[in-house]
Short mmCIF file of C-alpha atoms and ligand atoms in Angstrom, two decimals:
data_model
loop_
_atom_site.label_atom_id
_atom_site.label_comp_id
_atom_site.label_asym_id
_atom_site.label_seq_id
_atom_site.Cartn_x
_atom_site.Cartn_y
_atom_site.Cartn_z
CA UNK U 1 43.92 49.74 -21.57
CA UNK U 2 42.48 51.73 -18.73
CA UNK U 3 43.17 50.07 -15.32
CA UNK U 4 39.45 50.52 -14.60
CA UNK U 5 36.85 49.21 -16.37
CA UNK U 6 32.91 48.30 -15.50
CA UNK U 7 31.43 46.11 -17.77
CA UNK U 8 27.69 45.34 -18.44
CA UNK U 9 27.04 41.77 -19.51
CA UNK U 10 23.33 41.13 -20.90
CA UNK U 11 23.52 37.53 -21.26
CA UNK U 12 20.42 36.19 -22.94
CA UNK U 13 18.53 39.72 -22.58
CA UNK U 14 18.08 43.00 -25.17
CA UNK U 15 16.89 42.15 -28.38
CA UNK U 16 19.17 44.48 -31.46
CA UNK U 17 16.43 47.14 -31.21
CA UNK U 18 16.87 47.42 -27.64
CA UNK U 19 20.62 47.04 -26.87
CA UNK U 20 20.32 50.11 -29.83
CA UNK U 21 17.60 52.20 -27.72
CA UNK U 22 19.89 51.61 -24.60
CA UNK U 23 22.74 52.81 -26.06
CA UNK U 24 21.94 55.62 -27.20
CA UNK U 25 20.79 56.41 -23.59
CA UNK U 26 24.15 55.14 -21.93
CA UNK U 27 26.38 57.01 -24.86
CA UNK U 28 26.08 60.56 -23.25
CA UNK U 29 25.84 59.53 -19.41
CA UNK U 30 29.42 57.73 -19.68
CA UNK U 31 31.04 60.76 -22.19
CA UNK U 32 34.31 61.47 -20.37
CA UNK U 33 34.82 59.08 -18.04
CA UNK U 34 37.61 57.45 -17.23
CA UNK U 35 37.48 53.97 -17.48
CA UNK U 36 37.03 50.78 -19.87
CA UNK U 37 32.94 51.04 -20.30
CA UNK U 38 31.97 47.70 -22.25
CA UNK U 39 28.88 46.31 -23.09
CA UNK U 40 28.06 42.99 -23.59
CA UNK U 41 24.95 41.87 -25.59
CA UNK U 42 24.16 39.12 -27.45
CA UNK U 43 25.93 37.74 -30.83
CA UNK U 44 23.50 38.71 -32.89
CA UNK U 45 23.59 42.48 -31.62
CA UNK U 46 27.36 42.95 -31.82
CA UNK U 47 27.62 44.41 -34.95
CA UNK U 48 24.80 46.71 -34.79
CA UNK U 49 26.10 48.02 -30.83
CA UNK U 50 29.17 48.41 -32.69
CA UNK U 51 27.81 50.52 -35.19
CA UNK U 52 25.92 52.46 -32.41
CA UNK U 53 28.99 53.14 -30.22
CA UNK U 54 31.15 54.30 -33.15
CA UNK U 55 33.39 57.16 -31.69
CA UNK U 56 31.64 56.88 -27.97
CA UNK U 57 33.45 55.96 -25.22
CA UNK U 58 31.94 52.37 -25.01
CA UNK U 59 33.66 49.04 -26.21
CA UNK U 60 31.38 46.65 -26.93
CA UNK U 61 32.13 43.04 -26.59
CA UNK U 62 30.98 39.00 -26.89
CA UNK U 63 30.15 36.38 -24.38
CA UNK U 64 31.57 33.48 -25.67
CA UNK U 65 33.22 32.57 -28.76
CA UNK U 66 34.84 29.05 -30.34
CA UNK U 67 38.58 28.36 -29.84
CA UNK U 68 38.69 27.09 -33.52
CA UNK U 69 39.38 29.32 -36.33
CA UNK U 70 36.37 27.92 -38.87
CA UNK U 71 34.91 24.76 -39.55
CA UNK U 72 32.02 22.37 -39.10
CA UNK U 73 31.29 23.89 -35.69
CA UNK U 74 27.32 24.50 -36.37
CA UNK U 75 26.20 27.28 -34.10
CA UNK U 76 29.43 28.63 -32.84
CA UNK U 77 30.81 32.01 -33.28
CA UNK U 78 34.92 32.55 -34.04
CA UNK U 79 37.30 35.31 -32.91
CA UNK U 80 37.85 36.34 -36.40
CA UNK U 81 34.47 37.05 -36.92
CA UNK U 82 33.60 39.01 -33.87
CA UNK U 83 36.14 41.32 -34.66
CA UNK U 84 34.97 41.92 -38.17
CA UNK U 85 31.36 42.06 -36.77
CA UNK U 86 33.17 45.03 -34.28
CA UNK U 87 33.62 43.58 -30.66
CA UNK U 88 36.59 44.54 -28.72
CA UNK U 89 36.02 42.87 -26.05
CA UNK U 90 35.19 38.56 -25.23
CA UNK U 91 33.59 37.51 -21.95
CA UNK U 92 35.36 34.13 -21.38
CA UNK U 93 34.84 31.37 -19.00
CA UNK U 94 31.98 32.34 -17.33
CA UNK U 95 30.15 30.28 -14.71
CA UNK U 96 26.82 30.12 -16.48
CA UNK U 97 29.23 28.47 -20.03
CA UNK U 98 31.24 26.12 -17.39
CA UNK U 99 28.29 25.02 -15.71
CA UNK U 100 25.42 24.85 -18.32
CA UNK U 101 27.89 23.81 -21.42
CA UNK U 102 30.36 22.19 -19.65
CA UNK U 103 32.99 24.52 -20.80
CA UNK U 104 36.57 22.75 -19.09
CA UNK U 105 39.07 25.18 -17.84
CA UNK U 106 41.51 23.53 -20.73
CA UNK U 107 38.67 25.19 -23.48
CA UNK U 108 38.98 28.49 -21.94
CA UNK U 109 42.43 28.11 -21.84
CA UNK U 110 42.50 27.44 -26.00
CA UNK U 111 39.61 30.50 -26.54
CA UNK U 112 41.51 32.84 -24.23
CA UNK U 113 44.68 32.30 -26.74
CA UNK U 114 42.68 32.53 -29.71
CA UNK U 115 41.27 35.93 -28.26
CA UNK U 116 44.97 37.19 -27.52
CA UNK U 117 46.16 36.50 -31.35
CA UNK U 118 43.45 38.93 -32.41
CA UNK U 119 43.56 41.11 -29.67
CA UNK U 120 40.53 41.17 -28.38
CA UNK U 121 40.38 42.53 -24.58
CA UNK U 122 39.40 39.05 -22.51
CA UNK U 123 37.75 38.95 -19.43
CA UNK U 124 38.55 35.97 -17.50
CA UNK U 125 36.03 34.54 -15.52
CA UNK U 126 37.10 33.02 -12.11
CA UNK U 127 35.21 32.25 -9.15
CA UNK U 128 34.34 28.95 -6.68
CA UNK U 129 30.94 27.47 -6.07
CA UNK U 130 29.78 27.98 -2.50
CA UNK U 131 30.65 24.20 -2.01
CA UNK U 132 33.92 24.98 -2.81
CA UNK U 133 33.57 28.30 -0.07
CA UNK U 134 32.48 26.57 2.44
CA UNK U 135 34.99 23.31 2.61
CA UNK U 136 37.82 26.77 2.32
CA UNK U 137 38.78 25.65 -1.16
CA UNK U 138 38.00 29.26 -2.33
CA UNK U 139 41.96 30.46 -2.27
CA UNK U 140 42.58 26.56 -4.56
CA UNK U 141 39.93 26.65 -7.12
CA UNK U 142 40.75 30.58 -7.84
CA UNK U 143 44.73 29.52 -8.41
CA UNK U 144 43.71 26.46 -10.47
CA UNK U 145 41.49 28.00 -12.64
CA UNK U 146 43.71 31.28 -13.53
CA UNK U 147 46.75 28.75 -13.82
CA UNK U 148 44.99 26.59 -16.38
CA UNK U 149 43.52 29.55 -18.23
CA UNK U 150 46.78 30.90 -18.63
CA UNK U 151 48.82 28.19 -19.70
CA UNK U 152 51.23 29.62 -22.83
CA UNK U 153 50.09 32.94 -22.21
CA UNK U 154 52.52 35.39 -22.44
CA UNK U 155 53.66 38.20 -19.57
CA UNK U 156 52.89 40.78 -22.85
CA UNK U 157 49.72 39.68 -23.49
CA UNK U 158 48.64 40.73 -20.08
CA UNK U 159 47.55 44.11 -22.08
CA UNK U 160 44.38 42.52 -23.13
CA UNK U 161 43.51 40.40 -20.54
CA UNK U 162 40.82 41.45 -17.36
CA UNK U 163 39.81 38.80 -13.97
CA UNK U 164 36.47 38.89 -13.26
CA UNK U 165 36.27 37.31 -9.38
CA UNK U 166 33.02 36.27 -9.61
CA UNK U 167 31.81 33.72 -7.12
CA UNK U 168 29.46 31.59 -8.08
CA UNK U 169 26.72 31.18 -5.35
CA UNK U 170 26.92 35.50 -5.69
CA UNK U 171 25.92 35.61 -9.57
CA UNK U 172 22.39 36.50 -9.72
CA UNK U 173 21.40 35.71 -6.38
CA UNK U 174 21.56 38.89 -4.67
CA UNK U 175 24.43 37.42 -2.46
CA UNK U 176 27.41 39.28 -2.26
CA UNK U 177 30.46 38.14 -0.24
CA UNK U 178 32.00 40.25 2.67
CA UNK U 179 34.30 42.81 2.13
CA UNK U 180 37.26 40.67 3.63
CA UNK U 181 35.97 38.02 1.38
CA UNK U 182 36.52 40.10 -1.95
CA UNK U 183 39.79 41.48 -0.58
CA UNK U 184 41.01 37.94 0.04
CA UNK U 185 40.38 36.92 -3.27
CA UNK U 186 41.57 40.04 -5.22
CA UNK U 187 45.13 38.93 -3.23
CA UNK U 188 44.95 35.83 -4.18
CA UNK U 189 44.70 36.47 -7.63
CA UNK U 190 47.55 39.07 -7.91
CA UNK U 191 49.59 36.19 -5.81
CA UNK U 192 49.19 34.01 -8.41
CA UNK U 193 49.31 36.13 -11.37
CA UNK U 194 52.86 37.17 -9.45
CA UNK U 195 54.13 33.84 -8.97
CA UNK U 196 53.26 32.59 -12.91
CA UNK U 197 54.64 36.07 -14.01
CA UNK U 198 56.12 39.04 -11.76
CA UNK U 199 54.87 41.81 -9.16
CA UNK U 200 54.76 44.46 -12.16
CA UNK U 201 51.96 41.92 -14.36
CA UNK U 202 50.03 41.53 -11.05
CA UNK U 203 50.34 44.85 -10.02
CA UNK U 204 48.92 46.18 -13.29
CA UNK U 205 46.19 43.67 -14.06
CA UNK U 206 42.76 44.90 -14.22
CA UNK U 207 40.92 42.54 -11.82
CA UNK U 208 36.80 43.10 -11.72
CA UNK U 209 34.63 42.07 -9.04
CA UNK U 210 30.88 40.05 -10.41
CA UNK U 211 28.13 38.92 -8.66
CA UNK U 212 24.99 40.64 -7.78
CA UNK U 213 26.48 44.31 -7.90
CA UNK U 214 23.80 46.75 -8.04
CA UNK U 215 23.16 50.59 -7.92
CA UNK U 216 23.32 50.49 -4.24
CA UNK U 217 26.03 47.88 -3.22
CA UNK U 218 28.65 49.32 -6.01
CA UNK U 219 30.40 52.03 -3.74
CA UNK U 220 30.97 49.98 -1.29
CA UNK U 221 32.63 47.32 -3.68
CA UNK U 222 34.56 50.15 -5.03
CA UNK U 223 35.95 50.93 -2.22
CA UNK U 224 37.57 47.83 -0.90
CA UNK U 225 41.55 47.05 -1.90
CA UNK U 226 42.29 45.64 -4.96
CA UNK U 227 38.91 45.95 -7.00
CA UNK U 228 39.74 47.77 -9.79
CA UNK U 229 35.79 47.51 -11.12
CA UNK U 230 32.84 45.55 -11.93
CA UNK U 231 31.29 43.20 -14.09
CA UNK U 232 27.83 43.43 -13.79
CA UNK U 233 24.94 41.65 -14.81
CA UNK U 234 21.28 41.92 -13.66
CA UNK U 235 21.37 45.67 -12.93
CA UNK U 236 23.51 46.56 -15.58
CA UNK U 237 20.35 46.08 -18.26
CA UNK U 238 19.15 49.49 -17.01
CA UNK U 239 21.22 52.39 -18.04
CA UNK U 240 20.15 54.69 -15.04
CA UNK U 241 21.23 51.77 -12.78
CA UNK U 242 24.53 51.12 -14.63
CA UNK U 243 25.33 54.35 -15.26
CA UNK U 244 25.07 54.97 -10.67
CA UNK U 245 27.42 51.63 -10.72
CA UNK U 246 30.43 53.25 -12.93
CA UNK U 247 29.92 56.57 -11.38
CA UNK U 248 30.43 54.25 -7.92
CA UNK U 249 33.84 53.35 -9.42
CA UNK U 250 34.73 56.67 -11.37
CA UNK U 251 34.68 59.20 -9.24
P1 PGA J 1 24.71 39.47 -11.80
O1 PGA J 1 25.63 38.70 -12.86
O2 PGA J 1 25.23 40.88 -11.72
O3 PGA J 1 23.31 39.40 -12.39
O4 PGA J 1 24.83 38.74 -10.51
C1 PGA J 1 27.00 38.96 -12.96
C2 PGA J 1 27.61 38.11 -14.02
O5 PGA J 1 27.19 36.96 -14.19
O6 PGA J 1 28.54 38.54 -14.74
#
């Protein structure tokens, strides 16, 4: 896996016709580049983004899926079959599934090993609410919720797995922390990742900064220690503005 990646997650946006129309656009812009490019639409456009991206240098991916293999799980998606539908990649844990579904860092825990046995890249959502910033619980909450995420997760599955910091009170809001503030974090991830593992996993983990990155903010971001890219939301739904973001981290 390429140590830099820049990911575009759509959540509930793009119908199939669309996420097809914008990749089509995005296909030649990113030819070449060096880095992870995934996009992330909705279920139901997987397959056909999948079909679109065929030999391009795009991964596409899924925001969620069900730790169970099959079953009486009415509405839920499972790792087998996004892989057979042609993802690569699963979004897990992110803010919006803890705090709208109630998603426990135990469930991401099971659906980040379910994602491993099929070997689907997973990106690990992390972050802390801005309670949790401003009572300087920030450094806590990111160690507890990478150590419970990555309970009985092997050092070798480290291949497939991607942090996304991405503090809560930042997602959407068009706040972004302070350099020092990102830095901080990306340290204290790699600290823990090197005291449940070693230097050499920390070292070479792929760890993403989310949160209101846009076309003009990304070079900064890409510029301060430890980010190794982005995973974007709002301004990733336009391929002109996505396309300046991972040209801010590929250089
Ligand atoms: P945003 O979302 O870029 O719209 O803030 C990022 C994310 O939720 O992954």
């Amino acid at each position: 896996m390429n140590k830099k990646a820049i990911i575009a997650n759509f959540k509930m946006n793009k119908t199939n016709t669309e996420v097809q129309e914008y990749l089509k656009d995005l296909i030649p812009m990113v030819q070449g580049k060096d880095a992870l490019i995934g996009v992330v639409p909705s279920f139901v456009c997987v397959n056909t983004a999948a079909q679109t991206v065929k030999d391009a240098n795009i991964l596409i991916g899924a925001q969620n899926m069900n730790e169970n293999d099959s079953g009486a799980y009415t509405g839920e998606v499972s790792a087998n079959m996004l892989v057979d539908a042609g993802a690569k990649i699963v979004i897990l844990g992110h803010s919006e599934r803890r705090a709208i579904y109630g998603e426990t860092d135990q469930v991401i825990n099971q659906k980040l090993l379910k994602a491993l046995k099929v070997n689907l890249i997973s990106v690990l959502c992390i972050g802390e609410s801005l309670m949790e910033r401003n009572s300087d619980k920030t450094t806590e909450v990111l160690d507890r919720q990478l150590s419970l995420a990555l309970k009985d997760v092997y050092a070798n599955e480290f291949k497939n797995i991607i942090i996304a910091y991405e503090p809560v009170w930042a997602i959407g809001t068009g706040k972004v922390p302070t350099d020092e503030q990102i830095k901080d974090a990306m340290a204290t991830i790699r600290s823990t990742i090197e005291r449940l593992y070693s230097k050499e996993t920390a070292l070479n983990t792929t760890i993403l900064y989310g949160g209101s990155v846009n076309e003009k903010n990304a070079s900064q971001i890409a510029n301060i220690e430890g980010v190794d890219g982005s995973l974007v939301g709002g301004a990733s739904l336009d391929t002109g503005k996505f396309t300046t973001i991972i040209n801010s981290f590929v250089r």
